[in-house]
Structure formats: structure tokens, C-alpha cells
Amino acid sequence: RNNGTQLVTSSGDTTVQIWDFSKRGCILTLEGHARTVWHCSWHSCGDFVASASMDNTSKIWDVNSERCRYTMCGHKDSVNSIEFLPFSNTVLTSSADKTLSLWDAR
């Protein structure tokens, strides 16, 4: 994001963090998952981050307002990965419940 100056990470401490290389540190910590966050990814516009958690949910985060925009529930086990389809509002999740789901993130 931002010409490669920022990185988003997921953590076992239940948070998602955004790091800024030019500022040499974490600039935002997003809290709301109840268990480990396995995976996260940027939307192509750079204003949203998606996260997948062991708490069986996924979240869409608005980076500008620093808040969770949506929580997606429906998987019966840990959500292990999440990706925005390029240049769209569709999100793909994969879960330990052996399913894939497509979500409309609008």
C-alpha cells in the first residue's frame, strides 16, 4: 500500500497491525478478534484491510476511520485465509471447516 511504504500483519495476540517503513514502526493497531488472526490482506484501493481469524470470523477494516466496517460470520471453524479479489468488493475466505466462501464486502 502507498507505493510499498506500508505493511499489514496478523498476530497471535488477536490484532492486525499496520506498519509504516518511513516512520519505522507500527502506526495502527486494529483490535476486535477474539482469537489468533491467521491472515490479512489489503484491498487494491489501499483504504481497507481484511482479516481472517481462529474465532471463526473475518473482518473488513476501514483504515481511515480505524474501525471494523463488517464482521463476516458463517464459517463453522477457524478462517485461515482471506483475499480481496483484485479491483473488486468481493472477498474470498478459506476455513478449517473445509469450505471456501465468497462475500460481498460492500
Short mmCIF file of N, CA, C and O in Angstrom, two decimals:
data_model
loop_
_atom_site.label_atom_id
_atom_site.label_comp_id
_atom_site.label_asym_id
_atom_site.label_seq_id
_atom_site.Cartn_x
_atom_site.Cartn_y
_atom_site.Cartn_z
N ARG A 1 0.84 -1.19 0.00
CA ARG A 1 0.00 0.00 0.00
C ARG A 1 0.88 1.24 0.00
O ARG A 1 1.99 1.24 0.50
N ASN A 2 0.36 2.36 -0.47
CA ASN A 2 1.11 3.62 -0.50
C ASN A 2 2.48 3.44 -1.12
O ASN A 2 3.50 3.75 -0.51
N ASN A 3 2.51 2.90 -2.34
CA ASN A 3 3.76 2.69 -3.06
C ASN A 3 4.74 1.83 -2.29
O ASN A 3 5.94 2.06 -2.30
N GLY A 4 4.22 0.85 -1.57
CA GLY A 4 5.09 -0.08 -0.87
C GLY A 4 5.68 0.45 0.42
O GLY A 4 6.64 -0.11 0.93
N THR A 5 5.11 1.51 0.99
CA THR A 5 5.66 2.08 2.22
C THR A 5 4.99 1.52 3.47
O THR A 5 5.41 1.83 4.58
N GLN A 6 3.91 0.72 3.29
CA GLN A 6 3.21 0.17 4.45
C GLN A 6 3.02 -1.33 4.31
O GLN A 6 2.93 -1.86 3.20
N LEU A 7 2.93 -1.98 5.47
CA LEU A 7 2.76 -3.42 5.55
C LEU A 7 1.67 -3.71 6.57
O LEU A 7 1.59 -3.02 7.59
N VAL A 8 0.84 -4.72 6.31
CA VAL A 8 -0.17 -5.14 7.29
C VAL A 8 0.20 -6.53 7.77
O VAL A 8 0.62 -7.38 6.98
N THR A 9 0.10 -6.75 9.09
CA THR A 9 0.44 -8.05 9.67
C THR A 9 -0.68 -8.55 10.57
O THR A 9 -1.41 -7.76 11.17
N SER A 10 -0.78 -9.88 10.66
CA SER A 10 -1.72 -10.53 11.57
C SER A 10 -0.93 -11.14 12.71
O SER A 10 0.27 -11.39 12.58
N SER A 11 -1.61 -11.40 13.84
CA SER A 11 -0.87 -11.83 15.02
C SER A 11 -1.65 -12.80 15.90
O SER A 11 -2.89 -12.77 15.95
N GLY A 12 -0.91 -13.58 16.65
CA GLY A 12 -1.48 -14.46 17.64
C GLY A 12 -2.07 -13.71 18.82
O GLY A 12 -2.81 -14.28 19.61
N ASP A 13 -1.75 -12.42 18.94
CA ASP A 13 -2.29 -11.62 20.05
C ASP A 13 -3.66 -11.03 19.72
O ASP A 13 -4.15 -10.17 20.44
N THR A 14 -4.30 -11.50 18.66
CA THR A 14 -5.65 -11.14 18.18
C THR A 14 -5.71 -9.82 17.43
O THR A 14 -6.79 -9.37 17.08
N THR A 15 -4.58 -9.18 17.16
CA THR A 15 -4.59 -7.87 16.49
C THR A 15 -4.14 -7.96 15.05
O THR A 15 -3.51 -8.92 14.62
N VAL A 16 -4.47 -6.89 14.33
CA VAL A 16 -3.95 -6.61 12.99
C VAL A 16 -3.18 -5.31 13.14
O VAL A 16 -3.69 -4.36 13.74
N GLN A 17 -1.96 -5.26 12.61
CA GLN A 17 -1.17 -4.04 12.74
C GLN A 17 -0.72 -3.53 11.38
O GLN A 17 -0.40 -4.32 10.49
N ILE A 18 -0.72 -2.22 11.25
CA ILE A 18 -0.22 -1.57 10.03
C ILE A 18 1.08 -0.87 10.40
O ILE A 18 1.15 -0.11 11.37
N TRP A 19 2.08 -1.18 9.60
CA TRP A 19 3.43 -0.68 9.82
C TRP A 19 3.79 0.27 8.70
O TRP A 19 3.44 0.04 7.55
N ASP A 20 4.49 1.34 9.03
CA ASP A 20 4.93 2.31 8.04
C ASP A 20 6.46 2.34 8.04
O ASP A 20 7.07 2.66 9.06
N PHE A 21 7.06 1.98 6.90
CA PHE A 21 8.51 1.90 6.82
C PHE A 21 9.17 3.26 7.01
O PHE A 21 10.21 3.37 7.65
N SER A 22 8.55 4.32 6.46
CA SER A 22 9.16 5.64 6.59
C SER A 22 9.14 6.15 8.03
O SER A 22 10.00 6.91 8.44
N LYS A 23 8.13 5.70 8.79
CA LYS A 23 8.05 6.10 10.21
C LYS A 23 8.72 5.08 11.13
O LYS A 23 8.75 5.26 12.35
N ARG A 24 9.19 3.99 10.53
CA ARG A 24 9.94 2.95 11.24
C ARG A 24 9.19 2.32 12.40
O ARG A 24 9.74 2.10 13.47
N GLY A 25 7.89 2.07 12.18
CA GLY A 25 7.15 1.42 13.25
C GLY A 25 5.69 1.23 12.93
O GLY A 25 5.20 1.57 11.85
N CYS A 26 4.99 0.70 13.92
CA CYS A 26 3.55 0.45 13.82
C CYS A 26 2.81 1.78 13.95
O CYS A 26 3.07 2.55 14.87
N ILE A 27 1.90 2.03 13.01
CA ILE A 27 1.13 3.28 13.06
C ILE A 27 -0.34 3.05 13.44
O ILE A 27 -1.05 4.00 13.74
N LEU A 28 -0.77 1.77 13.43
CA LEU A 28 -2.17 1.49 13.75
C LEU A 28 -2.31 0.04 14.19
O LEU A 28 -1.79 -0.87 13.56
N THR A 29 -3.01 -0.17 15.31
CA THR A 29 -3.34 -1.50 15.79
C THR A 29 -4.86 -1.63 15.78
O THR A 29 -5.56 -0.81 16.37
N LEU A 30 -5.35 -2.64 15.08
CA LEU A 30 -6.79 -2.89 14.95
C LEU A 30 -7.15 -4.06 15.86
O LEU A 30 -6.60 -5.16 15.73
N GLU A 31 -8.08 -3.82 16.78
CA GLU A 31 -8.47 -4.83 17.75
C GLU A 31 -9.96 -5.16 17.60
O GLU A 31 -10.76 -4.26 17.39
N GLY A 32 -10.30 -6.45 17.73
CA GLY A 32 -11.70 -6.84 17.64
C GLY A 32 -11.89 -8.33 17.51
O GLY A 32 -12.96 -8.85 17.81
N HIS A 33 -10.86 -9.05 17.07
CA HIS A 33 -10.97 -10.51 17.01
C HIS A 33 -10.79 -11.08 18.41
O HIS A 33 -10.10 -10.52 19.25
N ALA A 34 -11.42 -12.24 18.64
CA ALA A 34 -11.35 -12.89 19.95
C ALA A 34 -10.20 -13.89 20.07
O ALA A 34 -9.80 -14.24 21.17
N ARG A 35 -9.68 -14.33 18.92
CA ARG A 35 -8.59 -15.31 18.92
C ARG A 35 -7.56 -14.93 17.86
O ARG A 35 -7.69 -13.91 17.20
N THR A 36 -6.56 -15.76 17.70
CA THR A 36 -5.47 -15.53 16.75
C THR A 36 -5.98 -15.08 15.38
O THR A 36 -6.95 -15.62 14.86
N VAL A 37 -5.32 -14.09 14.80
CA VAL A 37 -5.60 -13.66 13.43
C VAL A 37 -4.55 -14.34 12.54
O VAL A 37 -3.35 -14.09 12.67
N TRP A 38 -5.02 -15.23 11.67
CA TRP A 38 -4.12 -16.02 10.84
C TRP A 38 -3.63 -15.28 9.61
O TRP A 38 -2.52 -15.52 9.14
N HIS A 39 -4.47 -14.43 9.05
CA HIS A 39 -4.12 -13.87 7.74
C HIS A 39 -4.80 -12.51 7.57
O HIS A 39 -5.87 -12.26 8.14
N CYS A 40 -4.19 -11.65 6.78
CA CYS A 40 -4.81 -10.36 6.45
C CYS A 40 -4.32 -9.92 5.08
O CYS A 40 -3.29 -10.39 4.60
N SER A 41 -5.09 -9.03 4.45
CA SER A 41 -4.69 -8.54 3.13
C SER A 41 -5.29 -7.17 2.86
O SER A 41 -6.34 -6.82 3.41
N TRP A 42 -4.62 -6.41 2.02
CA TRP A 42 -5.08 -5.07 1.60
C TRP A 42 -6.09 -5.18 0.48
O TRP A 42 -5.97 -6.04 -0.39
N HIS A 43 -7.04 -4.26 0.43
CA HIS A 43 -7.86 -4.05 -0.76
C HIS A 43 -7.00 -3.27 -1.74
O HIS A 43 -6.11 -2.51 -1.33
N SER A 44 -7.23 -3.42 -3.03
CA SER A 44 -6.40 -2.75 -4.04
C SER A 44 -6.42 -1.23 -3.94
O SER A 44 -5.46 -0.57 -4.32
N CYS A 45 -7.49 -0.65 -3.37
CA CYS A 45 -7.54 0.81 -3.22
C CYS A 45 -6.67 1.30 -2.06
O CYS A 45 -6.33 2.48 -1.98
N GLY A 46 -6.32 0.39 -1.14
CA GLY A 46 -5.47 0.75 -0.02
C GLY A 46 -6.18 1.30 1.19
O GLY A 46 -5.55 1.56 2.21
N ASP A 47 -7.50 1.44 1.14
CA ASP A 47 -8.25 2.01 2.26
C ASP A 47 -8.85 0.96 3.19
O ASP A 47 -9.37 1.30 4.25
N PHE A 48 -8.79 -0.31 2.79
CA PHE A 48 -9.41 -1.38 3.57
C PHE A 48 -8.47 -2.55 3.73
O PHE A 48 -7.65 -2.84 2.85
N VAL A 49 -8.60 -3.22 4.87
CA VAL A 49 -7.85 -4.43 5.17
C VAL A 49 -8.86 -5.50 5.56
O VAL A 49 -9.85 -5.21 6.25
N ALA A 50 -8.63 -6.73 5.13
CA ALA A 50 -9.46 -7.87 5.51
C ALA A 50 -8.63 -8.77 6.41
O ALA A 50 -7.43 -8.94 6.19
N SER A 51 -9.28 -9.35 7.43
CA SER A 51 -8.57 -10.25 8.34
C SER A 51 -9.37 -11.52 8.55
O SER A 51 -10.59 -11.52 8.53
N ALA A 52 -8.63 -12.63 8.77
CA ALA A 52 -9.23 -13.95 8.99
C ALA A 52 -8.73 -14.48 10.32
O ALA A 52 -7.53 -14.43 10.60
N SER A 53 -9.65 -15.01 11.13
CA SER A 53 -9.27 -15.38 12.50
C SER A 53 -9.71 -16.78 12.90
O SER A 53 -10.67 -17.35 12.36
N MET A 54 -9.02 -17.28 13.91
CA MET A 54 -9.34 -18.55 14.54
C MET A 54 -10.69 -18.48 15.27
O MET A 54 -11.25 -19.50 15.65
N ASP A 55 -11.23 -17.26 15.46
CA ASP A 55 -12.53 -17.10 16.14
C ASP A 55 -13.72 -17.37 15.21
O ASP A 55 -14.86 -17.07 15.55
N ASN A 56 -13.44 -17.95 14.02
CA ASN A 56 -14.44 -18.33 13.01
C ASN A 56 -15.02 -17.14 12.25
O ASN A 56 -16.01 -17.30 11.53
N THR A 57 -14.45 -15.95 12.42
CA THR A 57 -14.95 -14.77 11.71
C THR A 57 -13.85 -14.16 10.84
O THR A 57 -12.66 -14.42 11.01
N SER A 58 -14.32 -13.30 9.94
CA SER A 58 -13.45 -12.44 9.14
C SER A 58 -13.94 -11.02 9.36
O SER A 58 -15.12 -10.80 9.66
N LYS A 59 -13.06 -10.07 9.18
CA LYS A 59 -13.44 -8.67 9.35
C LYS A 59 -12.90 -7.84 8.20
O LYS A 59 -11.86 -8.13 7.64
N ILE A 60 -13.67 -6.78 7.88
CA ILE A 60 -13.22 -5.75 6.95
C ILE A 60 -12.98 -4.49 7.78
O ILE A 60 -13.88 -4.03 8.49
N TRP A 61 -11.78 -3.98 7.70
CA TRP A 61 -11.36 -2.81 8.48
C TRP A 61 -11.23 -1.60 7.58
O TRP A 61 -10.65 -1.70 6.49
N ASP A 62 -11.76 -0.48 8.02
CA ASP A 62 -11.59 0.80 7.33
C ASP A 62 -10.36 1.47 7.95
O ASP A 62 -10.38 1.87 9.11
N VAL A 63 -9.29 1.54 7.18
CA VAL A 63 -8.02 2.06 7.69
C VAL A 63 -8.14 3.54 8.04
O VAL A 63 -7.56 4.01 9.03
N ASN A 64 -8.91 4.29 7.28
CA ASN A 64 -9.02 5.74 7.52
C ASN A 64 -9.76 6.06 8.81
O ASN A 64 -9.35 6.94 9.56
N SER A 65 -10.85 5.35 9.08
CA SER A 65 -11.60 5.60 10.31
C SER A 65 -11.09 4.75 11.47
O SER A 65 -11.52 4.92 12.61
N GLU A 66 -10.18 3.80 11.15
CA GLU A 66 -9.56 2.94 12.15
C GLU A 66 -10.57 2.05 12.86
O GLU A 66 -10.43 1.73 14.04
N ARG A 67 -11.62 1.63 12.13
CA ARG A 67 -12.69 0.82 12.73
C ARG A 67 -13.01 -0.39 11.86
O ARG A 67 -12.79 -0.39 10.66
N CYS A 68 -13.62 -1.38 12.52
CA CYS A 68 -14.15 -2.53 11.79
C CYS A 68 -15.42 -2.09 11.07
O CYS A 68 -16.33 -1.55 11.68
N ARG A 69 -15.47 -2.32 9.77
CA ARG A 69 -16.63 -1.96 8.97
C ARG A 69 -17.66 -3.09 8.95
O ARG A 69 -18.85 -2.87 9.04
N TYR A 70 -17.17 -4.35 8.82
CA TYR A 70 -18.05 -5.52 8.79
C TYR A 70 -17.38 -6.69 9.50
O TYR A 70 -16.17 -6.83 9.43
N THR A 71 -18.20 -7.51 10.14
CA THR A 71 -17.75 -8.81 10.62
C THR A 71 -18.53 -9.87 9.87
O THR A 71 -19.76 -9.82 9.84
N MET A 72 -17.83 -10.79 9.24
CA MET A 72 -18.46 -11.83 8.43
C MET A 72 -18.46 -13.14 9.22
O MET A 72 -17.40 -13.66 9.57
N CYS A 73 -19.66 -13.61 9.53
CA CYS A 73 -19.85 -14.86 10.29
C CYS A 73 -20.50 -15.89 9.37
O CYS A 73 -21.32 -15.53 8.54
N GLY A 74 -20.17 -17.13 9.55
CA GLY A 74 -20.78 -18.18 8.74
C GLY A 74 -19.94 -19.43 8.69
O GLY A 74 -20.47 -20.52 8.53
N HIS A 75 -18.63 -19.30 8.83
CA HIS A 75 -17.79 -20.49 8.88
C HIS A 75 -17.97 -21.18 10.24
O HIS A 75 -18.20 -20.54 11.25
N LYS A 76 -17.84 -22.50 10.23
CA LYS A 76 -18.03 -23.29 11.44
C LYS A 76 -16.72 -23.63 12.14
O LYS A 76 -16.71 -24.34 13.15
N ASP A 77 -15.61 -23.15 11.60
CA ASP A 77 -14.29 -23.39 12.19
C ASP A 77 -13.39 -22.20 11.82
O ASP A 77 -13.83 -21.26 11.16
N SER A 78 -12.16 -22.28 12.24
CA SER A 78 -11.19 -21.22 12.02
C SER A 78 -11.16 -20.75 10.56
O SER A 78 -11.16 -21.57 9.64
N VAL A 79 -11.13 -19.44 10.34
CA VAL A 79 -10.95 -18.88 9.00
C VAL A 79 -9.45 -18.67 8.83
O VAL A 79 -8.83 -17.91 9.58
N ASN A 80 -8.86 -19.38 7.87
CA ASN A 80 -7.41 -19.44 7.77
C ASN A 80 -6.79 -18.49 6.77
O ASN A 80 -5.62 -18.14 6.89
N SER A 81 -7.55 -18.06 5.78
CA SER A 81 -7.00 -17.09 4.82
C SER A 81 -8.12 -16.24 4.24
O SER A 81 -9.29 -16.63 4.25
N ILE A 82 -7.70 -15.07 3.76
CA ILE A 82 -8.66 -14.11 3.20
C ILE A 82 -7.97 -13.27 2.14
O ILE A 82 -6.81 -12.89 2.30
N GLU A 83 -8.67 -13.03 1.05
CA GLU A 83 -8.15 -12.19 -0.03
C GLU A 83 -9.28 -11.42 -0.67
O GLU A 83 -10.36 -11.96 -0.89
N PHE A 84 -9.02 -10.15 -0.97
CA PHE A 84 -9.91 -9.40 -1.85
C PHE A 84 -9.63 -9.84 -3.27
O PHE A 84 -8.46 -9.97 -3.65
N LEU A 85 -10.67 -10.10 -4.07
CA LEU A 85 -10.44 -10.30 -5.49
C LEU A 85 -9.98 -8.97 -6.06
O LEU A 85 -10.50 -7.92 -5.67
N PRO A 86 -8.98 -8.98 -6.95
CA PRO A 86 -8.40 -7.73 -7.43
C PRO A 86 -9.44 -6.76 -8.00
O PRO A 86 -10.30 -7.17 -8.78
N PHE A 87 -9.35 -5.52 -7.57
CA PHE A 87 -10.18 -4.42 -8.07
C PHE A 87 -11.68 -4.72 -7.97
O PHE A 87 -12.45 -4.41 -8.87
N SER A 88 -12.08 -5.35 -6.85
CA SER A 88 -13.49 -5.64 -6.64
C SER A 88 -13.81 -5.52 -5.16
O SER A 88 -12.93 -5.31 -4.34
N ASN A 89 -15.09 -5.66 -4.84
CA ASN A 89 -15.54 -5.65 -3.46
C ASN A 89 -15.85 -7.06 -2.97
O ASN A 89 -16.54 -7.23 -1.97
N THR A 90 -15.35 -8.06 -3.67
CA THR A 90 -15.58 -9.46 -3.31
C THR A 90 -14.39 -9.98 -2.51
O THR A 90 -13.24 -9.72 -2.85
N VAL A 91 -14.71 -10.71 -1.44
CA VAL A 91 -13.69 -11.29 -0.57
C VAL A 91 -13.83 -12.81 -0.61
O VAL A 91 -14.95 -13.34 -0.59
N LEU A 92 -12.70 -13.50 -0.68
CA LEU A 92 -12.66 -14.96 -0.65
C LEU A 92 -12.04 -15.40 0.68
O LEU A 92 -10.98 -14.92 1.05
N THR A 93 -12.73 -16.29 1.40
CA THR A 93 -12.18 -16.85 2.64
C THR A 93 -12.07 -18.36 2.51
O THR A 93 -12.86 -18.99 1.80
N SER A 94 -11.09 -18.93 3.19
CA SER A 94 -10.98 -20.38 3.31
C SER A 94 -10.94 -20.73 4.78
O SER A 94 -10.39 -19.99 5.60
N SER A 95 -11.55 -21.86 5.12
CA SER A 95 -11.73 -22.20 6.52
C SER A 95 -11.33 -23.65 6.81
O SER A 95 -11.35 -24.50 5.92
N ALA A 96 -11.01 -23.89 8.08
CA ALA A 96 -10.74 -25.26 8.54
C ALA A 96 -12.00 -26.12 8.49
O ALA A 96 -11.91 -27.34 8.63
N ASP A 97 -13.16 -25.50 8.26
CA ASP A 97 -14.39 -26.29 8.08
C ASP A 97 -14.49 -26.90 6.68
O ASP A 97 -15.50 -27.46 6.30
N LYS A 98 -13.39 -26.76 5.91
CA LYS A 98 -13.25 -27.35 4.57
C LYS A 98 -14.12 -26.66 3.53
O LYS A 98 -14.52 -27.28 2.54
N THR A 99 -14.44 -25.38 3.75
CA THR A 99 -15.21 -24.64 2.76
C THR A 99 -14.47 -23.37 2.35
O THR A 99 -13.61 -22.86 3.08
N LEU A 100 -14.84 -22.88 1.17
CA LEU A 100 -14.46 -21.56 0.69
C LEU A 100 -15.73 -20.74 0.65
O LEU A 100 -16.80 -21.27 0.34
N SER A 101 -15.63 -19.45 0.95
CA SER A 101 -16.81 -18.58 0.86
C SER A 101 -16.44 -17.31 0.12
O SER A 101 -15.34 -16.78 0.27
N LEU A 102 -17.39 -16.83 -0.69
CA LEU A 102 -17.28 -15.52 -1.34
C LEU A 102 -18.23 -14.58 -0.64
O LEU A 102 -19.38 -14.92 -0.38
N TRP A 103 -17.74 -13.37 -0.31
CA TRP A 103 -18.50 -12.38 0.43
C TRP A 103 -18.54 -11.09 -0.35
O TRP A 103 -17.55 -10.70 -0.97
N ASP A 104 -19.65 -10.39 -0.28
CA ASP A 104 -19.76 -9.04 -0.84
C ASP A 104 -19.39 -8.06 0.27
O ASP A 104 -20.12 -7.93 1.24
N ALA A 105 -18.27 -7.39 0.12
CA ALA A 105 -17.76 -6.52 1.20
C ALA A 105 -18.35 -5.11 1.16
O ALA A 105 -17.94 -4.25 1.91
N ARG A 106 -19.34 -4.88 0.30
CA ARG A 106 -19.97 -3.56 0.27
C ARG A 106 -20.96 -3.44 1.40
O ARG A 106 -21.43 -2.43 1.75
#
